[in-house]
Coordinates of C-alpha atoms and ligand atoms in Angstrom, one line a residue:
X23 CA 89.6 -22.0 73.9
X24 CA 88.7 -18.5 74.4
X25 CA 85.2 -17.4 73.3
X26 CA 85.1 -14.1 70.8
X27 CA 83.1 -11.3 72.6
X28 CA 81.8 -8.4 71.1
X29 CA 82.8 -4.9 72.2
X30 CA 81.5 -3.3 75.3
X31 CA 82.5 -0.3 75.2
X32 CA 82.0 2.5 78.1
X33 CA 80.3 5.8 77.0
X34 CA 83.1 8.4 76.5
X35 CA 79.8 10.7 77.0
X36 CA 80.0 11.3 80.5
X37 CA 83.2 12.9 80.8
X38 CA 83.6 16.5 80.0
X39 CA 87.0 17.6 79.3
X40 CA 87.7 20.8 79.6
X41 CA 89.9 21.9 76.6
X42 CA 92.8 23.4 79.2
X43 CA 92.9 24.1 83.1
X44 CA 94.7 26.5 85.7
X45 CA 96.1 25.7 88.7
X46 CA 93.1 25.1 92.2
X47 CA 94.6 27.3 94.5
X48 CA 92.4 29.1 97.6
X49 CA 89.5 27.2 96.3
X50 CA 90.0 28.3 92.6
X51 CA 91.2 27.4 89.4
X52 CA 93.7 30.5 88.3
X53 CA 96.3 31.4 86.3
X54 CA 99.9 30.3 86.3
X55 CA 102.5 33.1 87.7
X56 CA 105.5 31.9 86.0
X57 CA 103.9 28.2 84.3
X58 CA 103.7 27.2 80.8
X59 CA 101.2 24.4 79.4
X60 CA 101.4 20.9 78.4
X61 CA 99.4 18.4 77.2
X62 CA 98.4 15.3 78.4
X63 CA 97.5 12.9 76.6
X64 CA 95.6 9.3 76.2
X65 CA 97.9 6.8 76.5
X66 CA 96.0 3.9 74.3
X67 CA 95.4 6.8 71.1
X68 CA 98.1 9.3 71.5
X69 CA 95.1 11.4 71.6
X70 CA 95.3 14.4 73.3
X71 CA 92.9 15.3 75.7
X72 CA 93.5 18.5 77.1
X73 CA 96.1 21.0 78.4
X74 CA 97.0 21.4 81.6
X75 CA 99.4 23.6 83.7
X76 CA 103.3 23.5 84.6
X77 CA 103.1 25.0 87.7
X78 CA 106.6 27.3 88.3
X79 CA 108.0 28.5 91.7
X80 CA 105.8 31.8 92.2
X81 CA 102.7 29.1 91.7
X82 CA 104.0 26.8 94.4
X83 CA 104.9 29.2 97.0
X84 CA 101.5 31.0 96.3
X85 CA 99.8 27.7 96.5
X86 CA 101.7 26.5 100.1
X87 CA 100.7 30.6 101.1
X88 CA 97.3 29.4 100.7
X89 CA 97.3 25.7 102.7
X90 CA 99.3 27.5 105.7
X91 CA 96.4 30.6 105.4
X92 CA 93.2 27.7 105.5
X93 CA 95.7 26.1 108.2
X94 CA 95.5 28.9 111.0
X95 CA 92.1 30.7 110.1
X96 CA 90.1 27.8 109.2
X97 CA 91.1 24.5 108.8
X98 CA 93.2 24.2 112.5
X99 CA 90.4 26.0 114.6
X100 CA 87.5 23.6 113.1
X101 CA 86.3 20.5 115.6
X102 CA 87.1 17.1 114.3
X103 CA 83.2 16.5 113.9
X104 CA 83.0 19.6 111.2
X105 CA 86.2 18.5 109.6
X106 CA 84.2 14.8 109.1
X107 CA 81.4 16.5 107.4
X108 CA 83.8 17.7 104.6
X109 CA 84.9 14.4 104.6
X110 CA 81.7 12.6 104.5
X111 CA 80.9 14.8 101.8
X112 CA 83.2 14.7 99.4
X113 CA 82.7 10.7 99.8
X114 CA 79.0 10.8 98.8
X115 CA 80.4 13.0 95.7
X116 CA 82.7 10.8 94.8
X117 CA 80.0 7.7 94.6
X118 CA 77.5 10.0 92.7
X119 CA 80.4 11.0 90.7
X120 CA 82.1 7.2 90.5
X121 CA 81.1 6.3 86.6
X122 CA 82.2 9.7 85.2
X123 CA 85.7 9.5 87.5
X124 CA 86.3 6.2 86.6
X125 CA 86.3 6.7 82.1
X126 CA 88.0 9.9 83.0
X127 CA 90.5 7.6 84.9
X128 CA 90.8 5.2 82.7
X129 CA 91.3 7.6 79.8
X130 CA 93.7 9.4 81.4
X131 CA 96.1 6.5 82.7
X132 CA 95.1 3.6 80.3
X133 CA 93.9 1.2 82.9
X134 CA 91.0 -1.0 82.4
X135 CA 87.8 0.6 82.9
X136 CA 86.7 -2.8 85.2
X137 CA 89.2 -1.8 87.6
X138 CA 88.8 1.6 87.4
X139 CA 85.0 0.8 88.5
X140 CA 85.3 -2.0 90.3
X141 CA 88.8 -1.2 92.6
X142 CA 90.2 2.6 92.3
X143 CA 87.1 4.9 92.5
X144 CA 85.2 2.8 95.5
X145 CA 88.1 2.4 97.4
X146 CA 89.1 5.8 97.2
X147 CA 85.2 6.9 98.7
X148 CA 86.1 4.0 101.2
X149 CA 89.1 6.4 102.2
X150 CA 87.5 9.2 102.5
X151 CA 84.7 7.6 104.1
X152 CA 86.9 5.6 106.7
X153 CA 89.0 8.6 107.4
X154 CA 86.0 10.9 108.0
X155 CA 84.9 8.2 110.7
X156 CA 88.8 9.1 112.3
X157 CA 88.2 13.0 112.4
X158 CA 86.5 13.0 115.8
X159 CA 88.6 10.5 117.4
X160 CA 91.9 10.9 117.0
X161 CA 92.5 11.1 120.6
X162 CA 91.5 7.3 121.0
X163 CA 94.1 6.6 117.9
X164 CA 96.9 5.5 120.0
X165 CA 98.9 8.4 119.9
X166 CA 98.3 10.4 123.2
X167 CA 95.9 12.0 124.2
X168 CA 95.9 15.2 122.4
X169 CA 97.7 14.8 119.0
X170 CA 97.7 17.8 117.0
X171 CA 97.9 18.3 113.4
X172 CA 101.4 18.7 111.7
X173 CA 100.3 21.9 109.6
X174 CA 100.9 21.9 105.4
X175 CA 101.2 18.9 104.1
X176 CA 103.1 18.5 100.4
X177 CA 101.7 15.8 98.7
X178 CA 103.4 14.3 95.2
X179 CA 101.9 11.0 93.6
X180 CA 102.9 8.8 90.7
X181 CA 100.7 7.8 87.3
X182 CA 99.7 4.4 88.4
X183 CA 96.9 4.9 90.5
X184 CA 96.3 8.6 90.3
X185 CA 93.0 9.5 92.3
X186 CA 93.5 6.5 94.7
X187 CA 96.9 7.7 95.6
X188 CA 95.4 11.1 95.9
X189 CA 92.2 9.5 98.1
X190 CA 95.5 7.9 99.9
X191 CA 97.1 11.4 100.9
X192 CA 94.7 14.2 101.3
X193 CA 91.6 11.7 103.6
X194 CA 94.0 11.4 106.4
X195 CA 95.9 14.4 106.0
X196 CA 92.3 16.0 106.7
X197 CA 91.2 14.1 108.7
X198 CA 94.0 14.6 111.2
X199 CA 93.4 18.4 110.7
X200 CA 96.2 19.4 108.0
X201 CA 95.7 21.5 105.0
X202 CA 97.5 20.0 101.4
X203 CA 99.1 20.7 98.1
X204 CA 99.2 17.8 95.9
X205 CA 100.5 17.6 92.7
X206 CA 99.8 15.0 90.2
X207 CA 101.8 13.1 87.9
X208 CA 102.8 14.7 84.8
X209 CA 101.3 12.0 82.9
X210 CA 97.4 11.5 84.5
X211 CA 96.4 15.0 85.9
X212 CA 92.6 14.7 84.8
X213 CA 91.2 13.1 87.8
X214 CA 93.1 15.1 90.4
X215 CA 91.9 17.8 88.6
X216 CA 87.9 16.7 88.7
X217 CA 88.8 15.9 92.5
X218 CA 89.6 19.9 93.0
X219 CA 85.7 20.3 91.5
X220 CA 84.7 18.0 94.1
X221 CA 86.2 20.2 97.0
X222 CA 84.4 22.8 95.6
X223 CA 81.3 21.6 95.3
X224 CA 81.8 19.8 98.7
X225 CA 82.2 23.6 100.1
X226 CA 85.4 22.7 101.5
X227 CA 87.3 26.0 102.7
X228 CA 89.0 27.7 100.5
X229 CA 92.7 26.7 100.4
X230 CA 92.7 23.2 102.6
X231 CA 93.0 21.5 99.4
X232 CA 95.4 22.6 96.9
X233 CA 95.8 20.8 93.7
X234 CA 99.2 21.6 91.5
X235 CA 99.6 20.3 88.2
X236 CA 103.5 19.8 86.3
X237 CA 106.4 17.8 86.5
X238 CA 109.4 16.4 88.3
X239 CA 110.6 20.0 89.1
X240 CA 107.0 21.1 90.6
X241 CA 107.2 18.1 92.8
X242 CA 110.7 19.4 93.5
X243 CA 110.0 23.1 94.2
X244 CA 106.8 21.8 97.0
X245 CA 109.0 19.2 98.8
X246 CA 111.8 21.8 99.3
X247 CA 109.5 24.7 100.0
X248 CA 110.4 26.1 103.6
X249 CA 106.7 26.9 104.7
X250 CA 105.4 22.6 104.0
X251 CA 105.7 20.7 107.2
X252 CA 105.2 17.4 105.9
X253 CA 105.9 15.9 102.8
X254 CA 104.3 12.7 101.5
X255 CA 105.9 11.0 98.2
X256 CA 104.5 8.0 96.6
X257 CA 106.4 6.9 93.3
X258 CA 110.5 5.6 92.7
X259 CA 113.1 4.8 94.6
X260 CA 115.2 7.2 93.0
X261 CA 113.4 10.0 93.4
X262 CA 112.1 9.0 97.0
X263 CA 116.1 8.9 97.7
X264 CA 116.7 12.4 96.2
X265 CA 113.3 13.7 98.9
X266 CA 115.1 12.3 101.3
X267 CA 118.2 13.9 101.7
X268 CA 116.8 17.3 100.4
X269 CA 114.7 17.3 103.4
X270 CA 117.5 15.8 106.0
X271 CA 118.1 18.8 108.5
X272 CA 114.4 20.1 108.3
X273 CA 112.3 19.6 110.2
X274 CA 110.0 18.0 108.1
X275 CA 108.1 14.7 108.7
X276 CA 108.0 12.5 105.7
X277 CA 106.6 9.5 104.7
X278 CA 108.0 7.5 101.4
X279 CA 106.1 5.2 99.8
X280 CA 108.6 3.4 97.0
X281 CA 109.2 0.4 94.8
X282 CA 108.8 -3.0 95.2
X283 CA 110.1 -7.0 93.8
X284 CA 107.4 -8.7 95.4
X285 CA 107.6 -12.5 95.8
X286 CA 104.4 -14.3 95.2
X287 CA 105.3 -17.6 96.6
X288 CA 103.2 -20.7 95.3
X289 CA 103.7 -24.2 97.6
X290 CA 103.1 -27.5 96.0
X291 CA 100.2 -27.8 98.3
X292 CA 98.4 -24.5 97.1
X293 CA 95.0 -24.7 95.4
X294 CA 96.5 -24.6 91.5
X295 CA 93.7 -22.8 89.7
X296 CA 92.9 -20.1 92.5
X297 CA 96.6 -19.8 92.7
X298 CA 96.9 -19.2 89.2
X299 CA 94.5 -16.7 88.9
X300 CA 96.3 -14.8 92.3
X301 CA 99.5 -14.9 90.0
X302 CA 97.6 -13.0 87.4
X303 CA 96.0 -10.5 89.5
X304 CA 99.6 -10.3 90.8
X305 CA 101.3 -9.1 88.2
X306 CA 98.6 -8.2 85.1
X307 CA 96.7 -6.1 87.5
X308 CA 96.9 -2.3 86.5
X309 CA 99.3 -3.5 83.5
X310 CA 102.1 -4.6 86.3
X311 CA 102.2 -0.9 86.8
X312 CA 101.8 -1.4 90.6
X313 CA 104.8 -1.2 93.4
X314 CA 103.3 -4.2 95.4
X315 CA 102.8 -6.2 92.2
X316 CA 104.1 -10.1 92.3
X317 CA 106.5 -9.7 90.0
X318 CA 109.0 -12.7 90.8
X319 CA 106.8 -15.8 90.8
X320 CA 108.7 -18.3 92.8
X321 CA 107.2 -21.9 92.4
X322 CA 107.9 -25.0 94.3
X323 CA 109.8 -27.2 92.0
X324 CA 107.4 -30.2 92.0
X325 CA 104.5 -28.6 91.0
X326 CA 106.5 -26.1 88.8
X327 CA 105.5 -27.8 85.4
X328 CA 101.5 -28.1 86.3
X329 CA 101.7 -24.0 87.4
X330 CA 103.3 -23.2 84.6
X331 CA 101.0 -25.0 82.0
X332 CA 98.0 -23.9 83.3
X333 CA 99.8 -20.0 83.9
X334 CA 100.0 -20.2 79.7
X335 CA 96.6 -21.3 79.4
X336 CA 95.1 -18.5 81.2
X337 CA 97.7 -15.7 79.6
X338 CA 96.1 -17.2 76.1
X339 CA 93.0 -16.0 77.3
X340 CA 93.4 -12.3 78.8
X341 CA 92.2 -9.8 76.5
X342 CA 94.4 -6.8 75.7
X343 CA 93.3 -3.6 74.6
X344 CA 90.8 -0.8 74.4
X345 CA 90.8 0.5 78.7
X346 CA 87.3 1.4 77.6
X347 CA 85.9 -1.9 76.8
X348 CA 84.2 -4.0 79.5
X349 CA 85.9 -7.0 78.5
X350 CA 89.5 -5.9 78.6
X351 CA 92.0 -7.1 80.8
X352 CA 95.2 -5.5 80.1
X353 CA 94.9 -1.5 79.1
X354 CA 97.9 0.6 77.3
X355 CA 101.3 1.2 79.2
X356 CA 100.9 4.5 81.1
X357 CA 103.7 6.8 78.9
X358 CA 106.1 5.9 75.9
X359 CA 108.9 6.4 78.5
X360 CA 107.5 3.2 81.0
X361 CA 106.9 1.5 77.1
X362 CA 110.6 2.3 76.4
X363 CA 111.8 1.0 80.1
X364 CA 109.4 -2.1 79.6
X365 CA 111.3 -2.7 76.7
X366 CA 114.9 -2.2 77.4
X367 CA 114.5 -4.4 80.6
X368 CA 112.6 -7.4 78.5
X369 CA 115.1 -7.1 76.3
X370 CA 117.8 -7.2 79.3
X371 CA 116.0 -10.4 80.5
X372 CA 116.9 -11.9 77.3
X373 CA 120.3 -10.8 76.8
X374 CA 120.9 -12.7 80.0
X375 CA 119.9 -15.5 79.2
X376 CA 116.3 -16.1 80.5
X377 CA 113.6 -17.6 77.8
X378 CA 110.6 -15.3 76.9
X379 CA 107.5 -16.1 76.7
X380 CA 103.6 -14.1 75.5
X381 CA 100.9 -15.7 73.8
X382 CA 99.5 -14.7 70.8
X383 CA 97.9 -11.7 71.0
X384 CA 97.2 -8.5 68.1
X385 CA 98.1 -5.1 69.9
X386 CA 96.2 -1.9 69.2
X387 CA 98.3 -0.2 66.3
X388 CA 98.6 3.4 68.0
X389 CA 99.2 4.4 71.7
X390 CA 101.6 2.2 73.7
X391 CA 100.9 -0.7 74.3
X392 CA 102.9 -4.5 76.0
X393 CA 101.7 -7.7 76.0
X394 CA 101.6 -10.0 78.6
X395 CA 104.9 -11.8 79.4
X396 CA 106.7 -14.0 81.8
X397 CA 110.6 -15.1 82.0
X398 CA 111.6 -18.8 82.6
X399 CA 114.8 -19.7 83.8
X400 CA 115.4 -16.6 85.5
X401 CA 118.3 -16.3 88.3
X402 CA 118.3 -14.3 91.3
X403 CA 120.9 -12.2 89.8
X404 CA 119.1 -11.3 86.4
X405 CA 118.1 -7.8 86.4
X406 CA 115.0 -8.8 86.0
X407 CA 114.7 -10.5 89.2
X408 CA 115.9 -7.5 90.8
X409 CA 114.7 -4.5 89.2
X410 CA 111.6 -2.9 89.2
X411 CA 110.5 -3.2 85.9
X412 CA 106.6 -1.9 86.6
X413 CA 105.2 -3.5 83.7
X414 CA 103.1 -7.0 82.8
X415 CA 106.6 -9.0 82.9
X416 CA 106.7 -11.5 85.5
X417 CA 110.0 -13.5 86.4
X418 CA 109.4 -17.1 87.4
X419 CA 112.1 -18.7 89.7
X420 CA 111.9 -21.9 91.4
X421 CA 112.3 -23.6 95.2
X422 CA 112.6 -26.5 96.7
X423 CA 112.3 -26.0 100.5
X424 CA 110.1 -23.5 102.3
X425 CA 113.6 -22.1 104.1
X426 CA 114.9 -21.9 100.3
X427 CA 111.7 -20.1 99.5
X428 CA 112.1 -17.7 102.4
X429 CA 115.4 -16.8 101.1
X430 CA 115.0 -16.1 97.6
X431 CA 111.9 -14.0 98.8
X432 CA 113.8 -11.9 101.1
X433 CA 116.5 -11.4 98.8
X434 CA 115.6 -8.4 97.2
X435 CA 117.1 -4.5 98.1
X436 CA 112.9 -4.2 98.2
X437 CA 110.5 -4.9 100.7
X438 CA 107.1 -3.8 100.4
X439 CA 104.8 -6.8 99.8
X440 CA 104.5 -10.8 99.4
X441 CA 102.1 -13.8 98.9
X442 CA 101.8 -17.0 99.8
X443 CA 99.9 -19.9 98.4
X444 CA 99.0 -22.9 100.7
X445 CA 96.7 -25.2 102.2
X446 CA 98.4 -24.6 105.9
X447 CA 97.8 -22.3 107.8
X448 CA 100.5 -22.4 110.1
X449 CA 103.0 -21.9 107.2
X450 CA 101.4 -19.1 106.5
X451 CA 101.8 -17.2 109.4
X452 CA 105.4 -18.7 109.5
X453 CA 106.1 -17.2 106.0
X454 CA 104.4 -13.9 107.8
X455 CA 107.1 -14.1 110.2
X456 CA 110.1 -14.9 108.2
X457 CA 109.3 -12.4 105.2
X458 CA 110.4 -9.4 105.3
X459 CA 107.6 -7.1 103.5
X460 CA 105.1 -4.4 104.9
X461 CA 102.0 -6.8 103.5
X462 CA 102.2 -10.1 103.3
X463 CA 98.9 -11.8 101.3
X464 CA 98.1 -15.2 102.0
X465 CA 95.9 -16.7 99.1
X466 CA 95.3 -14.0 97.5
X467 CA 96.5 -10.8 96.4
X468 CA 96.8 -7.3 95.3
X469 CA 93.7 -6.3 98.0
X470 CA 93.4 -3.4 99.7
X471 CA 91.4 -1.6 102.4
X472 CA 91.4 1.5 104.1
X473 CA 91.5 0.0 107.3
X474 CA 94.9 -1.7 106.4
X475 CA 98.5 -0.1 107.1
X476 CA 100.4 0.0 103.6
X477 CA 103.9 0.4 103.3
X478 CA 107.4 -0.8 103.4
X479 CA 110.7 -2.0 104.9
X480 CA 114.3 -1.3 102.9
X481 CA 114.3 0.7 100.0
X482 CA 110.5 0.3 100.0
X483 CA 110.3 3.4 101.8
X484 CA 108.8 4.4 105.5
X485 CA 106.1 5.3 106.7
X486 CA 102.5 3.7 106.4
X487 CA 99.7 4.4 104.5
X488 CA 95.9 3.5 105.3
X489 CA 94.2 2.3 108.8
X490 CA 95.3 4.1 112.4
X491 CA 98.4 3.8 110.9
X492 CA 98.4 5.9 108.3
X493 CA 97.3 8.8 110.8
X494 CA 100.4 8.7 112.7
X495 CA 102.6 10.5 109.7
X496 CA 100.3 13.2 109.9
X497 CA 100.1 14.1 113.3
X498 CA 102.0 15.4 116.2
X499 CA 102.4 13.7 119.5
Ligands
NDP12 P1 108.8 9.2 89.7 O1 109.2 8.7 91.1 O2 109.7 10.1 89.0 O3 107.4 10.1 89.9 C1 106.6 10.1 91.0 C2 106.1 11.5 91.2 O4 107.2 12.4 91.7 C3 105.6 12.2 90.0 O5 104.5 13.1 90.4 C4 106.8 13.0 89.5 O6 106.5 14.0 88.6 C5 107.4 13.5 90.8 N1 108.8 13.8 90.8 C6 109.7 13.5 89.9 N2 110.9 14.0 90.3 C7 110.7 14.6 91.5 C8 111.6 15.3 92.4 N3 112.9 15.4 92.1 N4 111.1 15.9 93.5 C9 109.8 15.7 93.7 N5 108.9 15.1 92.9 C10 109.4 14.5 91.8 O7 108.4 8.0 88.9 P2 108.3 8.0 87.3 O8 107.0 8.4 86.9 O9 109.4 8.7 86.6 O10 108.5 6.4 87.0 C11 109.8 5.9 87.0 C12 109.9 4.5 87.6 O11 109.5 4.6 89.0 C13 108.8 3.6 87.0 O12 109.3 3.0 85.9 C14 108.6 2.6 88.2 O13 109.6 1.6 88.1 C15 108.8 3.5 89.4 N6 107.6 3.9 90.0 C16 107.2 3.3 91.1 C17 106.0 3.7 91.7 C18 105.6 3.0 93.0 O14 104.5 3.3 93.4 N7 106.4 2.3 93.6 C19 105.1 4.7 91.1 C20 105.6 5.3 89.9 C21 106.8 4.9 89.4 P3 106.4 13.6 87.1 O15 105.2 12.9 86.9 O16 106.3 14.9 86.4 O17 107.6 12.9 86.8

């Protein structure tokens, strides 16, 4: 049984939303040259919440004028020591700052304001904080002697993680002496937004950090621009594809971080209940809205009844609902359009036969909203089993050998992440071997740190993000 709790819900009180905001170029927030507005809005009321900018061409080229201008006065000529300061700082503001990023977060993108506490906002002052530690030592990084910074860095992030993907872009990019444009998604542009505040009061030079808001053809108009020398995507394949061959010929560095079908693979040996709970963070985490989630559950045919029992259980008890509340588990679906998707791939899943499955649960009447859901006798050639579908649906297959397991893990156009759940260790670090993924978590999952390299094989992308690693795209050597 479940117990009833009352609500708990976060102060709105802290935030202060502004009613509309410019562009922060040169250390400022200005007017659009050739913009219009939109709105964004909160994705678990509909509600409005403020209006932001569409930032045109003239905006984007003056905005790149200004990163390459903090490049060769400033930015480029400062020691690696000064640059950590900046970074230090804006660290320290981001914990004093951490409740009032976090509702702001969490009322921007619908996530759950416990993870919005508890995982996004520390680890993105972990980043800046481990990458400020990198600033004066890049020469010991394991990429010559003398690496030098790449120049202007264009920088274009998705919805689901908004400032951790920012904290994932710019504290490196810094840190290895580069001045940025980023633009957030079209649908959560609050934080990055508070972030450009930050640099601001951090002191950071005018024009190192350069925060564009809009939409696809923003992102599209930075990436292409002639004077960015690096350009860092995080978000679909599809659009990772398109960056790709607009920049083939350039001579642009680029790193793509894409989509993912992870396997979480549970043994019959694997501790049930903490495996249980690993499927859960796998997949409900973030409402599934995560590239490295473990959306195809693959479960060793003898213990597949037992897992899948106790799997119900504990979906009967995850509370869905209000991102504010303390209590909640799963928050609202990012946009209508990743509702709509949700939707036309569940119903896919159906159509092809798999069997469906939520418990009961009431959903919030306005704002968009999914309950939690898994798919049972699901194929490996179900779209479902194949597709990204970025949402709390999870697609349980089954196995019978570990070299069977292997198999229908690595067979997948995807490779970005998997887990494995067992008692030994030395299948473990055979799975390690034999999967083809960028992370492979063993009992456990969904866990990040700065000091780890991120990123994938296939049409995950290239390039990695996080630790020494995640230096090497932005420097030259
Ligand atoms: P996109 O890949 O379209 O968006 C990622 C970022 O790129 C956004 O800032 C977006 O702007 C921008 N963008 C869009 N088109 C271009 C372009 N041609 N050139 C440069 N930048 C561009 O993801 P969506 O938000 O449309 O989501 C679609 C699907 O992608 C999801 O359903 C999910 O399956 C997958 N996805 C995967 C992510 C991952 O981390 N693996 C992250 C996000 C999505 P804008 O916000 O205005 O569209």
């Amino acid at each position: 049984m479940s117990f009833e709790y009352a609500p708990a819900p976060e102060s709105r009180a802290i935030v202060d939303i502004k009613s509309s905001y410019g562009l922060f170029i040169n250390g400022d927030f200005t007017e659009s040259q050739d913009g219009k507005p939109f709105k964004t809005v909160s994705p678990a009321s509909e509600e409005v919440l403020a209006e932001v900018t569409e930032a045109g061409p003239a905006d984007v080229d003056k905005a790149v004028r200004a990163a390459r201008r903090a490049y060769d006065r400033t930015w480029s000529k400062l020691s690696g020591r000064d640059r950590a300061k900046y970074l230090y700082r804006i660290a320290r503001i981001v914990q004093e700052r951490s409740r009032e990023l976090a509702v702001l977060e969490s009322l921007d993108n619908g996530k759950p304001i416990r993870e919005s506490r508890d995982v996004d906002v520390p680890l993105v002052a972990a980043h800046f904080f481990y990458y400020a530690g990198w600033a004066d030592k890049l020469e010991y990084a394991g990429f010559g002697p003398d690496p030098q910074p790449l120049g202007v860095a264009g920088q274009v992030i998705p919805w689901n993680f908004p400032l951790l993907m920012l904290a994932w872009k710019i504290a490196p990019a810094l840190a290895a002496g580069n001045t940025v444009i980023l633009k957030p998604a079209e649908t959560t542009p609050l934080t990055a937004l508070a972030f450009a505040e930050i640099c601001q009061q951090a002191d950071l030079p005018p024009g190192v950090v350069n925060i564009i808001t809009g939409a696809g053809d923003t992102g599209r108009a930075l990436v292409e621009h002639h004077g960015v020398d690096k350009v860092a995507f995080t978000g679909s394949t599809e659009v990772g594809r398109a960056i790709a061959k607009s920049v083939a010929g350039s001579n642009k560095k680029v790193t793509l971080e894409l989509g993912g079908k992870a396997a979480n693979v549970i043994f019959e040996d694997a501790p049930v209940d903490q495996a249980v709970e690993g499927i859960i963070n796998g997949i409900f985490f973030n409402q599934g809205h995560v590239c490295c989630a473990g959306s195809r559950l693959l479960v060793q045919e003898s213990v597949y009844d037992e897992v899948l029992a106790r799997l119900k259980r504990r979906m009967s008890t995850l509370r869905v609902g209000d991102p504010l509340d303390k209590n909640t588990d799963i928050g609202a679906i990012n946009s209508a359009m990743q509702l709509a998707k949700i939707r036309e791939l569940s119903q896919i899943g159906e159509d092809e036969g798999a069997e469906r499955w939520s418990p009961a649960c009431e959903l919030p009447e306005h704002g968009y909203w999914f309950p939690p859901t898994i798919f049972t006798g699901v194929s490996q050639a179900h779209r479902i089993a194949r597709e990204e579908i970025f949402g709390p649906v999870l697609s349980v297959l089954t196995f019978r050998t570990p070299a069977e397991a292997v198999e229908k893990a690595n067979n997948t156009p995807f490779g970005l992440s998997a887990g494995v759940w067992t008692e030994k260790g030395s299948r473990i670090l055979w799975m390690a071997n034999q999967l083809r993924a960028g992370v492979v978590w063993a009992n456990t999952c969904n866990r990040f740190d700065p000091t780890s390299p991120f990123g994938g094989y296939k049409e995950s992308g290239y390039g990695r993000e996080g630790g020494r690693h995640g230096l090497e795209g932005y420097l030259a050597h």
